[in-house]
Coordinates of C-alpha atoms and ligand atoms in Angstrom, one line a residue:
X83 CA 31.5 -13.1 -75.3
X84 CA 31.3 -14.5 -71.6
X85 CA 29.2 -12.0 -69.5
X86 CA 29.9 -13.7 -66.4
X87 CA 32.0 -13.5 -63.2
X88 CA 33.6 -16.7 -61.8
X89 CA 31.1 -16.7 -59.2
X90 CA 27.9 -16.1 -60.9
X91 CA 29.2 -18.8 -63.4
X92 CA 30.1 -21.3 -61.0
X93 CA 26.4 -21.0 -59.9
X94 CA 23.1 -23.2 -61.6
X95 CA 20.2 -22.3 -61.9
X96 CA 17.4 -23.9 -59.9
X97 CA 16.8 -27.6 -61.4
X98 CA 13.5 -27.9 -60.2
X99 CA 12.1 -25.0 -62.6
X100 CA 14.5 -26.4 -65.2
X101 CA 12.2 -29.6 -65.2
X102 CA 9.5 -28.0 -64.9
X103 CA 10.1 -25.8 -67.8
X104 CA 11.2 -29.0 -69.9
X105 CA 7.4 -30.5 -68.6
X106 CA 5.9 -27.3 -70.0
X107 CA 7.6 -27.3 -73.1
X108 CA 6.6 -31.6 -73.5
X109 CA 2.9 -30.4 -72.9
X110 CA 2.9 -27.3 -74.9
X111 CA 3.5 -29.9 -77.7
X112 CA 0.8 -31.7 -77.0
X113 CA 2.3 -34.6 -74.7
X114 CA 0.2 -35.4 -72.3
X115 CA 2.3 -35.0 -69.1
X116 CA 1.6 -35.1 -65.0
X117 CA 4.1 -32.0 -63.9
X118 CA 4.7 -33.4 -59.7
X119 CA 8.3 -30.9 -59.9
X120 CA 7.6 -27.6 -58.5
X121 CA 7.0 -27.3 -54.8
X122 CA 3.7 -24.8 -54.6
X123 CA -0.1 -25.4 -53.5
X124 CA -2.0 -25.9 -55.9
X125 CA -4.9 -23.7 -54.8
X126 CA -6.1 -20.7 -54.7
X127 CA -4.9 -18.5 -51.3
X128 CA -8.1 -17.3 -48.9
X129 CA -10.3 -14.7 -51.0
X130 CA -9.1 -11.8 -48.5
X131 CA -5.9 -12.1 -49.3
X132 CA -6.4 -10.7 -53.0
X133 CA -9.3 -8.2 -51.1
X134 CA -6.2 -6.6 -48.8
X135 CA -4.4 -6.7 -51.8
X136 CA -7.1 -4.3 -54.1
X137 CA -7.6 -2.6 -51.0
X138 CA -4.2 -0.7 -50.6
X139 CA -3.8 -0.2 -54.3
X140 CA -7.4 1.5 -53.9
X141 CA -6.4 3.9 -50.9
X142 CA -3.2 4.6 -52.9
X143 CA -1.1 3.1 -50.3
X144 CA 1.6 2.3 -53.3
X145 CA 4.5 4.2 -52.5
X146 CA 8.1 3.2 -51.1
X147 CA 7.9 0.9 -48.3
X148 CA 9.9 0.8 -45.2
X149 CA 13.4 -1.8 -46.0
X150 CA 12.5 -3.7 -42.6
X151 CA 8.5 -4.2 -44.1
X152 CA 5.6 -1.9 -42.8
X153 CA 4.9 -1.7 -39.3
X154 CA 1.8 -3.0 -39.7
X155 CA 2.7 -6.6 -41.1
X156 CA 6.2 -6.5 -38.9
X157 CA 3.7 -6.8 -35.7
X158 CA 1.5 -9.3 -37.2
X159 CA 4.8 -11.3 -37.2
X160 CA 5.5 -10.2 -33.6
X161 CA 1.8 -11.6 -33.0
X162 CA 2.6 -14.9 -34.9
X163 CA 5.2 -15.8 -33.3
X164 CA 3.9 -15.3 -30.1
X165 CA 0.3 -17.0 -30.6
X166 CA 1.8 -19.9 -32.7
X167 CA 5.7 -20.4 -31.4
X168 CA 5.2 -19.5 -28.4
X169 CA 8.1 -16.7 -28.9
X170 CA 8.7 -13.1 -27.9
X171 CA 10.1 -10.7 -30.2
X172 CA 10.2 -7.3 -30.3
X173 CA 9.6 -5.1 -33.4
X174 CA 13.1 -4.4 -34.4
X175 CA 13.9 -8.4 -34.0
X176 CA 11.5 -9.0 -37.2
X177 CA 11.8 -7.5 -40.7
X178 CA 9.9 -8.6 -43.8
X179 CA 11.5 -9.8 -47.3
X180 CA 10.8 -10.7 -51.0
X181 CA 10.4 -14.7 -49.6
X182 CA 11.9 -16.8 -47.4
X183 CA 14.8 -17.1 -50.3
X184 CA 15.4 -13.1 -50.3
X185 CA 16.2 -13.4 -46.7
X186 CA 18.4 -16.4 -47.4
X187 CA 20.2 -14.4 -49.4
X188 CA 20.4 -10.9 -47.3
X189 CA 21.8 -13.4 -44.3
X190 CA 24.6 -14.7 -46.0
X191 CA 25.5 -11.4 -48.2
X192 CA 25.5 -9.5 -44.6
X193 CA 27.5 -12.0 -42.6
X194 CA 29.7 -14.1 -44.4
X195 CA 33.3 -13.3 -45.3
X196 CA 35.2 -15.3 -48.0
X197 CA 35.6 -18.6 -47.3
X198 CA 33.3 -18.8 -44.0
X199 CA 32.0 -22.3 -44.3
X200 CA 27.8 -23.0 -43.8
X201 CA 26.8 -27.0 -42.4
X202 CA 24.0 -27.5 -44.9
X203 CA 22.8 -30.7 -44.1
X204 CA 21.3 -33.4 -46.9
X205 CA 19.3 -33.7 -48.6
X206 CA 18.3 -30.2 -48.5
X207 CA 16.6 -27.4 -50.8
X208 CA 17.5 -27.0 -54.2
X209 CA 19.4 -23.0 -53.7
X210 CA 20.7 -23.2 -50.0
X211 CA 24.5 -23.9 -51.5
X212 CA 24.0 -21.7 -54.0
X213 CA 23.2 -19.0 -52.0
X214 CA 25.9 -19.2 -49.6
X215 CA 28.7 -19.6 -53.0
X216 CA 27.0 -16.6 -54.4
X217 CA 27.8 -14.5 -51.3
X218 CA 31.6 -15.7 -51.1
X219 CA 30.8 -18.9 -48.9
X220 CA 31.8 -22.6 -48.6
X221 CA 29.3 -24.7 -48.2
X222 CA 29.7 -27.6 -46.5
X223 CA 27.5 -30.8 -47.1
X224 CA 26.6 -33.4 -44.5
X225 CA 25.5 -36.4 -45.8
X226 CA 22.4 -37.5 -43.8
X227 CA 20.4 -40.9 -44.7
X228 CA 17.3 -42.3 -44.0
X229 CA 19.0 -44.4 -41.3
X230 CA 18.7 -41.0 -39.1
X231 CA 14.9 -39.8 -40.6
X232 CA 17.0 -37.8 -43.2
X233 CA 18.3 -35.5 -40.1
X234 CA 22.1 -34.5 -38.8
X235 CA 22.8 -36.4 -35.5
X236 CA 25.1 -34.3 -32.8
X237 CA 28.2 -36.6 -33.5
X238 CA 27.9 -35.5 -37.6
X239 CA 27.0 -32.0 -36.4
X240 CA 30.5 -32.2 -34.4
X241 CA 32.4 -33.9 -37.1
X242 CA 31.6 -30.7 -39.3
X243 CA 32.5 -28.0 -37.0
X244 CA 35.7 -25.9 -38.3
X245 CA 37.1 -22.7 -36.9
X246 CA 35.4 -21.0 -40.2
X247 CA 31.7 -22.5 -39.6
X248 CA 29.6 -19.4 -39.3
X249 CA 26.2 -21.1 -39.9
X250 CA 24.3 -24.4 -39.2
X251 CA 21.2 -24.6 -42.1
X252 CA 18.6 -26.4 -40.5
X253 CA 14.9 -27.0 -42.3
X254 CA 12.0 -28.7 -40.5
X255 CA 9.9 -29.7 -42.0
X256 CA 12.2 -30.7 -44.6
X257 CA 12.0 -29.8 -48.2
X258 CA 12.6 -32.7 -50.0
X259 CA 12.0 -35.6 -47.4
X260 CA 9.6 -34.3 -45.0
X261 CA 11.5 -35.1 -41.8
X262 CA 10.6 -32.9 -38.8
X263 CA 13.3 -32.6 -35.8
X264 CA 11.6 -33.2 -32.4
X265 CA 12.4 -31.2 -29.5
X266 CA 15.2 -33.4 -28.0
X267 CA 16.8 -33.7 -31.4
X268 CA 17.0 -30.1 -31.6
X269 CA 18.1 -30.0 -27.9
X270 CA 21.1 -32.7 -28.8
X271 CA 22.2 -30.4 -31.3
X272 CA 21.8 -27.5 -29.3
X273 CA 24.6 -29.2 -26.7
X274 CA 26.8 -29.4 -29.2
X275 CA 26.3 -25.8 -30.2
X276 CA 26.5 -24.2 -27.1
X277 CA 30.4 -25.6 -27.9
X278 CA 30.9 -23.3 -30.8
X279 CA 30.3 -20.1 -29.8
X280 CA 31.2 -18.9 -33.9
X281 CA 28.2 -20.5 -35.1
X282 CA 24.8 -19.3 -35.9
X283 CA 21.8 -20.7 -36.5
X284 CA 19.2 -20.9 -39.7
X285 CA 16.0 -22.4 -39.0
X286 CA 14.3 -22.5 -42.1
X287 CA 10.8 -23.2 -41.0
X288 CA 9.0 -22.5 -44.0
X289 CA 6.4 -25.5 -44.5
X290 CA 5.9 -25.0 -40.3
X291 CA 2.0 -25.8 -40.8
X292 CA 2.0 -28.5 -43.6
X293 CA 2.3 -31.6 -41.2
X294 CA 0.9 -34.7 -42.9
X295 CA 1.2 -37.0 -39.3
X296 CA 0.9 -36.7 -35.7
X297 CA 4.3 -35.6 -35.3
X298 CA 4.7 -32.1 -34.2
X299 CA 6.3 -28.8 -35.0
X300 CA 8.9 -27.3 -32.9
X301 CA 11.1 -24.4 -33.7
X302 CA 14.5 -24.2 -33.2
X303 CA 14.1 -20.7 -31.2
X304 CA 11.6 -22.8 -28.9
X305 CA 13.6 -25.6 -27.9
X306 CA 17.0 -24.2 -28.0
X307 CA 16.2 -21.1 -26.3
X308 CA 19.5 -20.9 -24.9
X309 CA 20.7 -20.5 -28.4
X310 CA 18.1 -17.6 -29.1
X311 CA 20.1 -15.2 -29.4
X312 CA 22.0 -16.7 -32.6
X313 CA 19.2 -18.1 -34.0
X314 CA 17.8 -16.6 -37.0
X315 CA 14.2 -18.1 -38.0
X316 CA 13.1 -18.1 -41.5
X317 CA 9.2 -18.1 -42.5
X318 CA 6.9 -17.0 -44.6
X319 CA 3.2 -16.9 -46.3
X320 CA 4.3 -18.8 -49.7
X321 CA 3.4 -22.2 -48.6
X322 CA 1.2 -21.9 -45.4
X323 CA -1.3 -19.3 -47.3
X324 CA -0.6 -20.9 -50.7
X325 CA 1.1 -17.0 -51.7
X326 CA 4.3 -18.5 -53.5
X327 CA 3.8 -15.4 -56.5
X328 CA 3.4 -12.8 -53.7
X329 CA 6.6 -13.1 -52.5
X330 CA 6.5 -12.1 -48.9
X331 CA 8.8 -13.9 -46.4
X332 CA 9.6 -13.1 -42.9
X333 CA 12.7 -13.7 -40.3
X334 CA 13.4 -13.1 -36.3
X335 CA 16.2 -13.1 -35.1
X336 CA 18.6 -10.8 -32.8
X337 CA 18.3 -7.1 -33.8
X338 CA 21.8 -6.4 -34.6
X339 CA 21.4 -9.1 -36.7
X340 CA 17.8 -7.9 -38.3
X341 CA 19.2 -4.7 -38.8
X342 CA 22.1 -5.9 -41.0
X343 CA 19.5 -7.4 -43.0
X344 CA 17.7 -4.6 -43.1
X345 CA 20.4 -2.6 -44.4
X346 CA 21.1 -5.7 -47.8
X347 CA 17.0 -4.6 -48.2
X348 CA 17.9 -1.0 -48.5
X349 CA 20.4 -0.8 -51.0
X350 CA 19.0 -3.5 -53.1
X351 CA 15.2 -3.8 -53.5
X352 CA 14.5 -0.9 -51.2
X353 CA 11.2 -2.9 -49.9
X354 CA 8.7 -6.0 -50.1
X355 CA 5.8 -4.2 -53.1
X356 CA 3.6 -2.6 -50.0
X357 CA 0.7 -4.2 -51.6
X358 CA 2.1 -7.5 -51.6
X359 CA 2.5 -6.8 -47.6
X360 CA -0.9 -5.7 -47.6
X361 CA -1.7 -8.9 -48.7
X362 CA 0.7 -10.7 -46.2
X363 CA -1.1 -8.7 -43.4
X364 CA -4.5 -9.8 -43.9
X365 CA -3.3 -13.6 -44.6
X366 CA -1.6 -13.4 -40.8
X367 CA -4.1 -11.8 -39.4
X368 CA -7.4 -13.2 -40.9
X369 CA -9.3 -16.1 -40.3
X370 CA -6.7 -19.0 -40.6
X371 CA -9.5 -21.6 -41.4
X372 CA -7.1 -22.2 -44.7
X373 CA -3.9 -23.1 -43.1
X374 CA -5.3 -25.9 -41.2
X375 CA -8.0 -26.9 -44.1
X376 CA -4.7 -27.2 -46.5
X377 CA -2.7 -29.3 -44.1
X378 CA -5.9 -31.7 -44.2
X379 CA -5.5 -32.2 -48.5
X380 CA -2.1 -32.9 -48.3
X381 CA -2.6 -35.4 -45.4
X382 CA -5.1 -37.3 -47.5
X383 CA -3.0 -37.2 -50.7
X384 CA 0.1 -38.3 -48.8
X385 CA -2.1 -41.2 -47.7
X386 CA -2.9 -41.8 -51.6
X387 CA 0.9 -41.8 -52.0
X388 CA 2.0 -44.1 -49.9
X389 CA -0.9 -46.5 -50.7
X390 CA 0.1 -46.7 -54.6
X391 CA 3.7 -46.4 -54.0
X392 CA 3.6 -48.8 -51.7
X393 CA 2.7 -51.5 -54.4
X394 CA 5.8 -50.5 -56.5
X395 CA 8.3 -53.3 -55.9
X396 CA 12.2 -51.5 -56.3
X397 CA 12.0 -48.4 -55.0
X398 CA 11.9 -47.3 -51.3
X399 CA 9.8 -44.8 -49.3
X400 CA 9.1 -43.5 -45.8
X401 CA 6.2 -41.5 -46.1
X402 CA 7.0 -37.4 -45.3
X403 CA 6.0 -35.8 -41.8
X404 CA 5.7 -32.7 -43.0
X405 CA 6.2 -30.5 -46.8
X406 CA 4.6 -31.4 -49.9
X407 CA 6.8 -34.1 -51.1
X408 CA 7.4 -37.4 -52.0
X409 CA 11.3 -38.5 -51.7
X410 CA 11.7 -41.8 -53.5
X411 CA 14.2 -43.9 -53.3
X412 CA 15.1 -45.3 -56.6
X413 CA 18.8 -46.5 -56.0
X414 CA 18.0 -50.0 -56.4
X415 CA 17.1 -49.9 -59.9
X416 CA 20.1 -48.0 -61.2
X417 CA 21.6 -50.4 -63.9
X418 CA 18.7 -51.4 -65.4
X419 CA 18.0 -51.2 -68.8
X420 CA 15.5 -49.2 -70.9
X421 CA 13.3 -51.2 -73.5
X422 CA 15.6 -48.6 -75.9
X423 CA 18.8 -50.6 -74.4
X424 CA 19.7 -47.2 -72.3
X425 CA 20.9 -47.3 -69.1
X426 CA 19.7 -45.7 -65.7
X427 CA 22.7 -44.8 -64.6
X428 CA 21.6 -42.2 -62.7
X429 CA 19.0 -40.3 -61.1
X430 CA 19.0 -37.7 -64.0
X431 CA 18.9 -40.1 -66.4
X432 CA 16.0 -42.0 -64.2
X433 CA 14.1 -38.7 -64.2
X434 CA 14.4 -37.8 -67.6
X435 CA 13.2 -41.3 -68.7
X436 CA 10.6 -40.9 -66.3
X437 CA 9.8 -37.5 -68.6
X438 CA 10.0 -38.3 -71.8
X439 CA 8.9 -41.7 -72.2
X440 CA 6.1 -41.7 -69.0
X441 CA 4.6 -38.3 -69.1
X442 CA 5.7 -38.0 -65.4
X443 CA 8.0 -35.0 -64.1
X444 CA 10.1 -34.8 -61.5
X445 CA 13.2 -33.6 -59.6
X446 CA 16.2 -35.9 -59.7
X447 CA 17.9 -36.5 -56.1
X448 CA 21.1 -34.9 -56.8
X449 CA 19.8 -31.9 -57.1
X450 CA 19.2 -31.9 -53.1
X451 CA 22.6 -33.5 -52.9
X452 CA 20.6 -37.2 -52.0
X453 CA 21.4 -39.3 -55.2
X454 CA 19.5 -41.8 -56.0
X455 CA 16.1 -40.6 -55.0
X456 CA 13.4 -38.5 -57.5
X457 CA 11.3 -36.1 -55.4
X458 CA 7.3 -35.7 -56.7
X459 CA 5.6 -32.8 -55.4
X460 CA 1.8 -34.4 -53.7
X461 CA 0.5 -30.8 -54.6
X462 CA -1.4 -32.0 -57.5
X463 CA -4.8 -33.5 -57.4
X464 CA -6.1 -36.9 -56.2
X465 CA -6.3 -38.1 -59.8
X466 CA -2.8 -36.6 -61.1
X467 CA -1.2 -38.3 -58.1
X468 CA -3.0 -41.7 -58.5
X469 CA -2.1 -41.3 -62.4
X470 CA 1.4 -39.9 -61.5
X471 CA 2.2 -43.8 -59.4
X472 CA 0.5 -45.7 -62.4
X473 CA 3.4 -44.3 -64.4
X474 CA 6.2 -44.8 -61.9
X475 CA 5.0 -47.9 -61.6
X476 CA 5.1 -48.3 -65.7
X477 CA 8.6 -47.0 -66.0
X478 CA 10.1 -49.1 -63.1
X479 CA 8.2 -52.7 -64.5
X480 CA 9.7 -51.9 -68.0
X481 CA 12.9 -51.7 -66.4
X482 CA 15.0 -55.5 -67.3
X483 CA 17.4 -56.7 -65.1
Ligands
PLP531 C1 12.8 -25.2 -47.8 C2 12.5 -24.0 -48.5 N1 12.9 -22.8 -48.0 C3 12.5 -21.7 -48.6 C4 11.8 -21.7 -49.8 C5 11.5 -20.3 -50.4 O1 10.3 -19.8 -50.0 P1 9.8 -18.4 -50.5 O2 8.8 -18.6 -51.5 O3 9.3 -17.7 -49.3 O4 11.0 -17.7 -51.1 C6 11.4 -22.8 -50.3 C7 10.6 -22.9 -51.6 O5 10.4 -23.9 -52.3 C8 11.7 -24.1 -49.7 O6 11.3 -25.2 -50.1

């Protein structure tokens, strides 16, 4: 018996965990395998986080929760955007969600109608297009390569414009490849924009503090300001305070707009869990020692990355800016054969030899709509990601001609 609609059929489940769950199940039996697929800290999140956390359910602050997020955490966003973006926003121009994703999809259930087409440019995360089709939209993907740092240039940005674009997806830094957009970038757009009064903006600034260079963070709202006022930003305490299982994301944005999300929160999960909020608070609001400690690992790993990927002859890669990845490019060993006589004919198949015959997981390109890359999460420690290059390097010198 099929259970589902067309449109919850026509939709996949995230790959990433799918690999992830295939690593478990290899190493569960025993294998011994090097799991670089999911994109989460590996650490702990500072002690007062859990503290806030056994706090409230102490006091018995455990009932329903405001839909918009309690007061308390809504102006610790106020606060951070003020003290870190250099932004004003008012109360009502924040509210608080279950992750960055749960906002995602209250934007996109509140304003699209059928057929409303969103720019998503690639390679991009894993559920953006999947959100937007779940919600009765079109999305639209714009092929970006490394010849532009991974990033849409104005004249693509142009070319994709249609009467029914409603939203621009933007992510800096960018889950998978790490590319941050620098002010005039953003500003280039922006011109182009300020053309198409129907579209809105998603700034999906989610890995804001994990920047592995000197290149900085801007956000969209900051160097656009112009376009404030159809901008919607998109944050939250999963990756900067390692507090992916809390589930607490945040958004500003114009509070007509806010308040439509608002009302997706209210007839569908009511609230954020106040304790998890609790827990938000005292991560915006503590000492932030962590945020900046954190950005300091991944800088050194990235450095252990591109030093052992560097000596991999066949594959390309620009070190990341920013995130927690590694985007290798593996194009130019598609064809080869397999010491089995199989052929990588793809990135899947390049990833699932990787897998199953290496001991090394990680997330095929397609899956961000970049073929012919494999992304390797650098959240892992010094000794996993050294041991993870020794095996790319196995599987692609095995590789004939
Ligand atoms: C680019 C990007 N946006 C949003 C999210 C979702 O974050 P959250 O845990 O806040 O839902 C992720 C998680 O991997 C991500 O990579």
């Amino acid at each position: 018996m099929a259970f589902e609609n067309k449109r919850a059929a026509g939709i996949k489940s995230s790959p990433s965990m799918a690999i992830a769950m295939a690593a478990r199940k290899l190493a569960a039996h025993g294998r011994d395998i090097i799991d670089l697929s999911l994109g989460e800290p590996d650490f702990e999140p500072p002690p007062h986080v859990a503290e806030a956390a056994c706090a409230a359910i102490r006091k018995g602050r455990v009932r329903y929760g405001a839909a918009a997020g309690t007061e308390e955490l809504r102006q610790a966003v106020v606060d951070k955007f003020r003290r870190e973006n250099k932004l004003d926003y008012g109360l009502e121009e924040v509210m608080v969600a279950n992750g960055a994703k749960q906002i995602l999809f209250d934007v996109f259930l509140a304003t699209l109608e059928p057929g409303d087409e969103v720019i998503i440019p690639t390679p991009c995360w894993v559920s953006y297009g999947d959100i937007v089709a779940l919600n009765g939209g079109t999305p639209v993907y714009v092929t970006c390569g490394r010849e532009t740092g991974f990033k849409i240039t104005p004249e693509k940005l142009e070319a994709a414009i249609t009467p029914k674009t409603r939203w621009l997806m933007l992510n800096s830094p960018s889950n998978p490849t790490g590319a941050i957009y620098s002010q005039e970038e953003y500003r280039a757009l922006g011109q182009v924009l300020a053309r198409h009064c129907q579209v809105l903006v998603i700034s999906d600034e989610i890995y804001e503090h994990i920047l592995l260079t000197d290149v900085a963070f801007i956000s969209f709202a900051k160097a656009c300001a112009g376009l404030r006022h159809r901008t919607l930003i998109v944050n939250g305490v999963s990756k900067a305070y390692a507090m992916t299982g809390w589930r607490v994301g945040y958004a500003a944005g114009p509070k007509a707009l806010i308040a439509a999300l608002n009302k997706m929160q209210s007839q569908s999960v009511t609230s954020v869990s106040v304790v998890a909020q609790a827990a938000a608070l005292a991560a915006l609001t503590g000492d932030q020692s962590f945020v900046g400690n954190a950005a300091a690992i991944f800088t050194a790993r990235s450095k252990i990355m591109a030093d052992n990927l560097a000596g991999i002859d066949g594959i390309d890669f620009t070190p990341p800016e920013g995130a927690f990845y590694a985007f290798v490019g593996i194009e130019r060993l598609l064809g080869r054969k397999t010491a089995a006589g199989e052929v990588i004919t793809d990135d899947t198949v390049f990833a699932s030899h990787l897998l199953n015959e290496f001991g090394l997981s990680g997330v095929p390109g397609v899956a961000f709509g970049a073929p012919g890359f494999i992304r390797l999460s650098i959240a892992a420690s010094d000794r996993e990601l050294e041991g993870a290059c020794e095996r790319l390097a196995a599987m692609v010198y095995s590789l004939g001609l």
